[in-house]
Short mmCIF file of C-alpha atoms in Angstrom, two decimals:
data_model
loop_
_atom_site.label_atom_id
_atom_site.label_comp_id
_atom_site.label_asym_id
_atom_site.label_seq_id
_atom_site.Cartn_x
_atom_site.Cartn_y
_atom_site.Cartn_z
CA MET A 1 121.53 192.10 42.04
CA ARG A 2 121.71 195.07 44.39
CA PHE A 3 124.40 197.51 44.15
CA SER A 4 125.94 200.33 46.66
CA ILE A 5 124.48 203.77 46.87
CA ALA A 6 126.07 206.66 45.34
CA GLN A 7 125.38 210.26 44.54
CA ARG A 8 128.03 211.74 42.81
CA LEU A 9 128.86 211.67 39.15
CA LEU A 10 131.57 209.25 37.76
CA PRO A 11 135.15 210.58 37.30
CA THR A 12 136.36 211.43 33.99
CA LEU A 13 138.77 208.79 33.89
CA LEU A 14 135.89 206.11 33.87
CA LEU A 15 133.16 207.93 32.32
CA LEU A 16 134.07 210.34 29.47
CA ALA A 17 131.48 213.38 29.19
CA ALA A 18 128.63 211.54 30.86
CA CYS A 19 125.73 213.64 30.62
CA ASN A 20 127.33 215.58 27.63
CA GLU A 21 129.99 216.93 29.79
CA PRO A 22 133.36 215.75 31.42
CA ALA A 23 132.52 214.60 35.12
CA THR A 24 134.93 216.54 37.26
CA THR A 25 133.77 215.58 40.70
CA THR A 26 135.01 212.85 42.52
CA THR A 27 133.29 210.94 45.59
CA GLU A 28 135.14 210.75 48.98
CA GLN A 29 135.27 207.72 50.92
CA PRO A 30 133.58 207.96 54.21
CA VAL A 31 135.51 207.92 57.30
CA THR A 32 134.79 205.04 59.37
CA PRO A 33 134.75 206.15 63.25
CA SER A 34 137.64 205.14 64.83
CA THR A 35 139.09 204.60 68.41
CA ALA A 36 142.63 205.52 67.32
CA ALA A 37 144.20 208.85 68.34
CA PRO A 38 142.82 211.52 65.92
CA ASP A 39 146.39 211.99 64.51
CA THR A 40 146.35 208.51 63.59
CA ALA A 41 142.52 208.34 62.26
CA VAL A 42 143.71 211.37 60.04
CA ALA A 43 146.71 209.59 58.89
CA VAL A 44 144.66 206.28 57.69
CA ALA A 45 141.82 208.33 56.11
CA SER A 46 144.23 210.52 53.98
CA ALA A 47 146.08 207.60 52.75
CA LYS A 48 143.07 205.69 51.50
CA PRO A 49 142.32 206.90 47.89
CA ALA A 50 138.86 208.05 47.11
CA ALA A 51 136.97 205.15 45.40
CA PRO A 52 135.25 206.02 41.98
CA ASP A 53 131.42 206.46 41.76
CA THR A 54 130.31 203.76 39.37
CA ALA A 55 126.49 204.28 40.25
CA ALA A 56 126.17 207.46 38.38
CA ILE A 57 126.54 205.71 34.87
CA HIS A 58 124.31 202.53 36.01
CA ASN A 59 121.66 204.89 37.20
CA VAL A 60 121.54 206.35 33.49
CA ALA A 61 121.31 202.85 32.26
CA ALA A 62 118.65 201.82 34.80
CA TYR A 63 116.51 204.93 33.92
CA LEU A 64 116.43 204.23 30.36
CA ALA A 65 115.45 200.73 31.07
CA GLY A 66 112.71 201.60 33.21
CA LEU A 67 114.34 200.06 36.42
CA PRO A 68 114.80 201.98 39.70
CA VAL A 69 117.90 203.99 40.08
CA SER A 70 120.11 204.29 43.48
CA GLN A 71 118.39 205.82 46.30
CA GLY A 72 120.14 209.28 46.40
CA SER A 73 120.85 209.54 42.64
CA ASN A 74 120.05 212.74 40.95
CA LEU A 75 117.66 210.80 38.59
CA GLN A 76 115.28 209.97 41.57
CA LYS A 77 113.21 213.08 40.92
CA LEU A 78 113.00 212.27 37.14
CA GLN A 79 111.93 208.79 38.02
CA ALA A 80 109.16 210.32 40.16
CA GLN A 81 107.29 211.72 37.25
CA PRO A 82 104.24 210.17 35.77
CA ALA A 83 106.11 209.70 32.33
CA TRP A 84 108.55 207.59 33.46
CA GLN A 85 106.35 205.90 35.89
CA ALA A 86 104.07 204.96 32.83
CA TYR A 87 106.87 203.83 30.77
CA ALA A 88 108.49 201.63 33.70
CA ILE A 89 104.98 199.78 33.92
CA ASP A 90 105.03 199.03 30.40
CA ALA A 91 108.52 198.20 29.91
CA ASN A 92 108.28 195.90 32.80
CA LYS A 93 105.51 194.08 31.05
CA SER A 94 107.14 194.02 27.81
CA TRP A 95 110.13 192.67 29.33
CA THR A 96 108.73 189.91 31.32
CA GLN A 97 106.88 188.79 28.30
CA TYR A 98 110.16 188.77 26.18
CA HIS A 99 112.23 186.81 29.00
CA ALA A 100 109.51 184.32 29.23
CA SER A 101 109.02 183.62 25.35
CA ARG A 102 112.87 184.02 24.32
CA THR A 103 115.33 184.38 26.86
CA ALA A 104 114.15 181.56 28.79
CA LYS A 105 114.33 179.21 25.72
CA ILE A 106 117.29 180.73 24.54
CA GLU A 107 119.16 179.88 27.83
CA ALA A 108 117.73 176.31 28.31
CA TRP A 109 118.66 175.52 24.53
CA ALA A 110 122.14 177.08 24.80
CA ALA A 111 123.09 175.40 28.00
CA THR A 112 122.64 171.87 26.22
CA GLU A 113 123.63 172.77 22.67
CA LEU A 114 126.61 175.26 23.33
CA ASP A 115 127.65 173.72 26.59
CA SER A 116 131.24 173.17 25.24
CA VAL A 117 131.29 175.85 22.93
CA ARG A 118 130.60 178.38 25.79
CA ALA A 119 133.49 177.06 27.53
CA ALA A 120 135.79 177.65 24.94
CA SER A 121 134.67 181.13 23.91
CA PRO A 122 136.19 183.84 26.04
CA THR A 123 135.87 186.58 23.01
CA ILE A 124 132.80 186.78 20.95
CA PHE A 125 132.89 188.57 17.69
CA TYR A 126 129.59 190.12 16.57
CA PRO A 127 129.86 191.84 12.88
CA PHE A 128 126.60 193.56 11.72
CA SER A 129 125.25 193.67 15.41
CA GLY A 130 124.06 197.16 15.66
CA PRO A 131 123.42 197.90 19.59
CA ASP A 132 122.54 194.20 19.96
CA LEU A 133 124.14 193.58 23.03
CA LEU A 134 120.83 191.75 24.48
CA ASN A 135 120.99 188.53 22.14
CA VAL A 136 124.91 187.87 22.30
CA THR A 137 124.78 188.04 25.85
CA THR A 138 121.80 185.75 26.18
CA MET A 139 123.39 183.51 23.90
CA PHE A 140 127.10 183.58 25.46
CA PRO A 141 126.68 184.73 28.91
CA GLY A 142 130.05 183.60 30.43
CA SER A 143 132.13 184.98 27.94
CA GLN A 144 134.71 187.82 29.08
CA THR A 145 134.91 190.04 25.82
CA TYR A 146 132.44 190.87 23.12
CA VAL A 147 133.51 192.54 20.16
CA LEU A 148 130.66 194.44 18.24
CA LEU A 149 130.64 196.22 14.50
CA GLY A 150 127.68 198.10 13.11
CA LEU A 151 127.02 201.03 11.04
CA GLU A 152 125.15 202.88 13.49
CA PRO A 153 127.23 205.94 15.16
CA VAL A 154 128.68 205.17 18.43
CA GLY A 155 126.58 207.47 20.16
CA THR A 156 127.29 209.25 23.99
CA VAL A 157 125.68 208.79 27.31
CA PRO A 158 122.63 210.80 27.27
CA GLY A 159 122.72 213.93 29.12
CA ARG A 160 120.03 215.33 31.70
CA ALA A 161 118.02 217.33 28.87
CA ASN A 162 117.61 214.17 26.83
CA LEU A 163 116.67 212.33 29.78
CA GLU A 164 114.05 215.00 30.42
CA ASN A 165 112.67 215.05 26.99
CA SER A 166 109.17 214.16 26.69
CA LYS A 167 109.92 212.23 23.58
CA LEU A 168 112.34 209.85 25.03
CA PHE A 169 109.88 207.06 26.37
CA PRO A 170 107.88 206.72 23.04
CA ALA A 171 111.33 206.69 21.17
CA LEU A 172 112.86 203.84 23.33
CA LYS A 173 109.45 201.76 22.84
CA GLU A 174 109.33 202.33 19.20
CA SER A 175 113.02 201.47 18.74
CA LEU A 176 112.91 198.25 21.09
CA TRP A 177 109.75 197.09 19.46
CA SER A 178 111.20 195.14 16.70
CA VAL A 179 113.91 193.48 18.82
CA LEU A 180 111.63 192.37 21.66
CA ASN A 181 108.97 190.96 18.95
CA PHE A 182 111.10 189.98 16.13
CA SER A 183 114.76 189.38 17.50
CA PHE A 184 116.37 192.35 15.05
CA PHE A 185 116.23 196.00 14.81
CA ARG A 186 114.72 197.95 11.93
CA THR A 187 117.87 200.00 11.53
CA ASN A 188 116.14 203.12 9.80
CA SER A 189 112.90 203.14 12.23
CA MET A 190 115.75 203.04 15.10
CA ALA A 191 118.01 205.91 13.42
CA VAL A 192 114.51 208.25 12.99
CA ASN A 193 113.26 207.40 16.52
CA LEU A 194 116.57 207.99 18.40
CA LYS A 195 117.31 211.06 16.56
CA SER A 196 114.26 213.00 17.53
CA VAL A 197 115.66 212.82 21.20
CA GLU A 198 119.20 213.09 20.37
CA LEU A 199 119.93 209.73 21.57
CA ASP A 200 122.77 209.85 18.88
CA GLY A 201 123.79 206.23 18.38
CA ALA A 202 124.08 202.53 19.60
CA LEU A 203 125.36 203.38 23.27
CA PRO A 204 122.24 204.33 24.93
CA LEU A 205 120.50 201.29 23.81
CA MET A 206 123.64 199.20 25.04
CA LEU A 207 123.44 200.59 28.22
CA LEU A 208 119.46 199.88 28.43
CA PHE A 209 120.33 196.23 27.46
CA ALA A 210 123.11 195.98 29.71
CA ALA A 211 120.62 196.70 32.81
CA ARG A 212 117.82 194.65 31.47
CA THR A 213 120.28 191.59 31.17
CA ASN A 214 121.08 191.94 35.24
CA HIS A 215 124.62 193.73 34.48
CA GLN A 216 126.23 196.48 36.58
CA VAL A 217 127.69 199.37 34.34
CA GLU A 218 130.90 200.05 35.85
CA ALA A 219 132.63 202.47 33.41
CA VAL A 220 132.13 203.88 30.00
CA ARG A 221 134.94 205.14 27.76
CA TYR A 222 135.32 206.50 24.26
CA VAL A 223 137.72 204.78 22.15
CA GLN A 224 139.15 204.79 18.42
CA LEU A 225 141.07 202.37 16.24
CA LEU A 226 144.25 203.35 14.84
CA PRO A 227 145.30 202.74 11.32
CA ASP A 228 147.55 200.00 12.46
CA GLY A 229 144.70 198.37 14.47
CA GLN A 230 145.68 199.73 17.95
CA LEU A 231 143.11 200.71 20.31
CA ALA A 232 143.20 204.32 21.65
CA GLU A 233 141.50 206.74 23.75
CA ALA A 234 139.16 209.25 22.22
CA ASP A 235 136.77 212.06 23.53
CA SER A 236 133.33 212.89 22.90
CA ALA A 237 133.95 215.25 20.32
CA LEU A 238 135.59 212.76 18.01
CA ILE A 239 132.66 210.30 18.62
CA ARG A 240 130.08 212.66 17.55
CA LYS A 241 132.03 213.56 14.58
CA PRO A 242 134.64 211.35 13.52
CA GLY A 243 136.17 211.69 10.23
CA PRO A 244 135.84 209.50 7.19
CA LYS A 245 139.38 207.71 8.03
CA VAL A 246 138.49 207.14 11.93
CA VAL A 247 136.86 204.08 13.37
CA PRO A 248 135.31 205.46 16.54
CA GLY A 249 134.07 203.25 19.37
CA VAL A 250 133.14 202.72 22.99
CA GLU A 251 134.06 200.38 25.55
CA LEU A 252 131.69 199.29 28.32
CA LYS A 253 133.11 197.31 31.58
CA LEU A 254 130.29 195.46 32.75
CA ARG A 255 129.81 193.03 36.08
CA SER A 256 127.18 190.22 35.61
CA ALA A 257 125.09 189.19 38.35
CA SER A 258 127.30 186.38 39.36
CA GLY A 259 130.32 188.86 39.70
CA GLN A 260 132.00 188.08 36.32
CA SER A 261 133.91 190.87 34.95
CA LYS A 262 132.93 191.74 31.10
CA THR A 263 134.16 194.13 28.34
CA VAL A 264 131.90 195.05 25.89
CA GLN A 265 133.42 197.12 22.72
CA TYR A 266 131.19 198.51 19.90
CA PHE A 267 132.94 200.19 16.58
CA SER A 268 131.15 202.11 14.20
CA ALA A 269 132.53 200.86 10.82
CA ASP A 270 131.33 199.85 7.29
CA ILE A 271 133.37 196.80 6.74
CA SER A 272 132.91 196.48 3.06
CA ASP A 273 136.00 195.62 1.20
CA TRP A 274 136.11 199.34 -0.38
CA LYS A 275 135.54 201.08 2.96
CA LEU A 276 138.01 198.79 4.59
CA GLY A 277 140.63 200.25 2.35
CA GLN A 278 139.62 203.73 3.29
CA THR A 279 140.15 203.01 6.97
CA GLN A 280 143.49 200.82 6.18
CA GLU A 281 141.50 197.60 7.58
CA ALA A 282 141.80 198.94 11.27
CA ALA A 283 138.65 197.14 12.41
CA LEU A 284 139.66 193.76 10.99
CA LYS A 285 143.47 194.28 12.35
CA TYR A 286 142.26 194.86 15.79
CA VAL A 287 140.05 191.72 15.78
CA ARG A 288 142.86 189.89 14.51
CA THR A 289 144.51 190.63 17.62
CA LEU A 290 141.99 189.01 19.88
CA GLY A 291 142.91 185.44 19.64
CA PRO A 292 140.72 182.67 18.75
CA LEU A 293 137.31 183.96 18.05
CA THR A 294 133.72 182.66 18.29
CA THR A 295 131.46 184.62 15.89
CA TYR A 296 127.87 185.19 16.18
CA VAL A 297 126.12 186.56 13.26
CA LYS A 298 122.21 187.27 13.02
CA SER A 299 120.11 189.32 10.76
CA ALA A 300 123.07 190.28 8.71
CA THR A 301 121.26 191.30 5.68
CA TYR A 302 123.22 188.73 3.67
CA LEU A 303 126.33 190.98 3.43
CA MET A 304 128.99 188.26 3.84
CA HIS A 305 127.34 186.27 0.65
CA LYS A 306 128.50 189.07 -1.53
CA THR A 307 131.83 189.41 -3.00
CA TYR A 308 132.39 192.74 -1.91
CA PHE A 309 132.27 191.68 1.88
CA SER A 310 135.00 189.02 1.35
CA LYS A 311 137.49 190.42 3.74
CA VAL A 312 135.22 190.18 6.84
CA ARG A 313 134.13 186.76 5.44
CA ASN A 314 137.53 185.66 5.42
CA LEU A 315 138.48 186.87 8.76
CA VAL A 316 135.89 184.96 10.20
CA LEU A 317 136.71 182.08 8.49
CA GLU A 318 140.42 182.29 9.39
CA ARG A 319 140.27 183.24 12.99
CA SER A 320 137.07 181.62 14.66
CA ASN A 321 136.95 178.10 16.09
CA TYR A 322 133.22 178.25 16.23
CA VAL A 323 130.66 180.15 14.06
CA LEU A 324 127.14 180.47 15.08
CA GLN A 325 124.78 181.98 12.42
CA ASP A 326 121.24 182.06 10.90
CA ASP A 327 121.39 181.79 7.09
CA SER A 328 122.07 185.71 6.52
CA GLY A 329 125.72 185.14 7.84
CA ILE A 330 128.09 183.49 5.50
CA ALA A 331 126.88 181.35 2.69
CA MET A 332 127.22 177.61 2.77
CA LYS A 333 129.60 177.38 -0.14
CA TYR A 334 132.50 179.08 1.87
CA PHE A 335 132.41 176.52 4.60
CA GLN A 336 135.02 173.64 3.41
CA PRO A 337 134.17 170.25 4.44
CA ALA A 338 137.31 169.36 5.42
CA ASP A 339 137.88 172.24 7.68
CA TRP A 340 134.37 172.29 9.39
CA GLN A 341 132.15 170.27 11.30
CA LEU A 342 128.64 171.81 10.89
CA THR A 343 125.38 171.24 12.86
CA TYR A 344 121.90 172.52 11.63
CA TYR A 345 118.82 173.66 13.94
CA GLY A 346 115.34 174.36 13.23
CA THR A 347 113.69 174.76 9.82
CA TYR A 348 115.16 176.26 6.64
CA LYS A 349 112.67 177.77 4.50
CA ARG A 350 113.47 180.49 1.60
CA PRO A 351 114.65 184.01 2.71
CA ILE A 352 112.08 186.63 3.33
CA ASN A 353 110.85 188.36 -0.10
CA LEU A 354 113.44 191.23 0.46
CA PHE A 355 116.56 188.95 0.25
CA ALA A 356 114.74 186.16 -2.09
CA LYS A 357 117.87 186.05 -4.22
CA GLN A 358 119.97 184.59 -1.27
CA TYR A 359 118.29 181.41 -1.47
CA GLN A 360 120.45 178.54 -0.76
CA PRO A 361 119.65 175.14 -2.32
CA GLU A 362 122.67 173.64 -0.24
CA LEU A 363 120.64 174.42 2.93
CA THR A 364 117.55 172.74 1.78
CA ALA A 365 119.58 169.64 0.73
CA ALA A 366 121.09 169.86 4.24
CA TYR A 367 117.75 170.38 6.12
CA THR A 368 116.01 167.43 4.13
CA ASP A 369 118.82 165.11 4.88
CA LYS A 370 117.06 162.40 6.75
CA ALA A 371 120.16 160.56 7.84
CA ASN A 372 121.29 163.51 9.42
CA PRO A 373 118.23 165.85 10.38
CA PRO A 374 118.32 169.07 11.84
CA ARG A 375 118.23 169.33 15.49
CA PRO A 376 115.29 171.36 17.28
CA LEU A 377 115.40 174.93 17.65
CA PRO A 378 112.74 176.24 20.43
CA PHE A 379 112.82 179.79 19.55
CA GLY A 380 112.58 182.17 16.87
CA THR A 381 115.42 184.18 15.51
CA GLY A 382 116.44 185.97 12.40
CA TYR A 383 114.29 187.47 9.72
CA ASN A 384 112.05 184.20 9.69
CA TRP A 385 111.40 185.15 13.65
CA ARG A 386 108.62 182.69 14.00
CA GLU A 387 109.58 179.85 16.51
CA ASN A 388 109.04 177.26 13.84
CA ASP A 389 110.67 179.24 10.77
CA SER A 390 113.96 180.24 12.10
CA ASN A 391 117.33 178.15 11.55
CA LEU A 392 120.75 178.23 13.07
CA LEU A 393 124.02 176.80 11.83
CA LEU A 394 126.68 175.95 14.46
CA ALA A 395 129.99 175.43 12.54
CA ARG A 396 132.79 174.01 14.57
CA ARG A 397 136.35 174.03 13.17
CA ALA A 398 138.28 170.72 12.96
CA SER A 399 141.57 172.21 14.01
CA PRO A 400 141.62 175.11 16.34
CA VAL A 401 142.76 178.37 15.55
CA ALA A 402 146.20 178.94 16.83
CA GLU A 403 147.01 181.50 19.72
#
């Protein structure tokens, strides 16, 4: 999908602190030659407001992704450098392989198995997501709103100094390696790698994923959640150094290749029961305002198995019409048979050694039930990332959640 050429920075109202400073310039609409009288032509031109330049932020996303920026972009000179050229060639190879081995398989599977779910899923809730915009938009491409929660800092739009940093491309490649090969982030490695080039959180990778999933990035704004769960504007200073009781976030406005408008929100929050008490449960209060949910959970370190993640677990069970998860999500014992219809996919084996204590005999029984065998899962996902080792559970609520 090709978009219009634009040369100047996005206005402050649409992109806060792009390149680490507020954008103050605007793009004037070109005046179309007219045969009308001069006074009339001037009146028409002055009455038409200037259109915002949405290309500047998308060019940052494309540059990070190893994709071409717009003609006339001030990033073209950087793009011409050998380091970016080598990175782009390598990135294209990696993404071509990824789309062939995972994206195409997920899309084909979900088109059949999640057809009715997708149609009834305008809002996706993805707790413990980190910056993983990649998997959620692949699994649910037609949804309108995606709300992600993770421990990673929000981050800011990288400035030119960071884009010129020679360490940028190795850091991005290393940070993406595990998600492209195993479907999940190695959080500690990501934090170390991105810190080396001051890519300070989830946002830079979310921009990259937006570009690589054929979305146009139209706007970015920093936000926060107030104690009562209301969404409010924020500035880059708060995002970089949020107080202990602040829930910082970022909101992206995207447009898909088909022209669909989407909203993506990421909030940096510890959603353990104790930490939620400190922030007055602002994150969960906000999610409760979103209407019925479809919840997606993957590679969530089995946190919702534990007693001290009961609040977010209860929220998911109370407000979701559908839950799509691997075995690291909500433990089987919390899905009451009278409330949920369960469909199993793939293969359930014992968790990897790191999470061996989270083995669920109930899942083994379900996956070996010859009367109701699991359905195929033709791709790998989660910690048991190999194609023939992975599992997914689709839970459908018997009685839909009221609006």
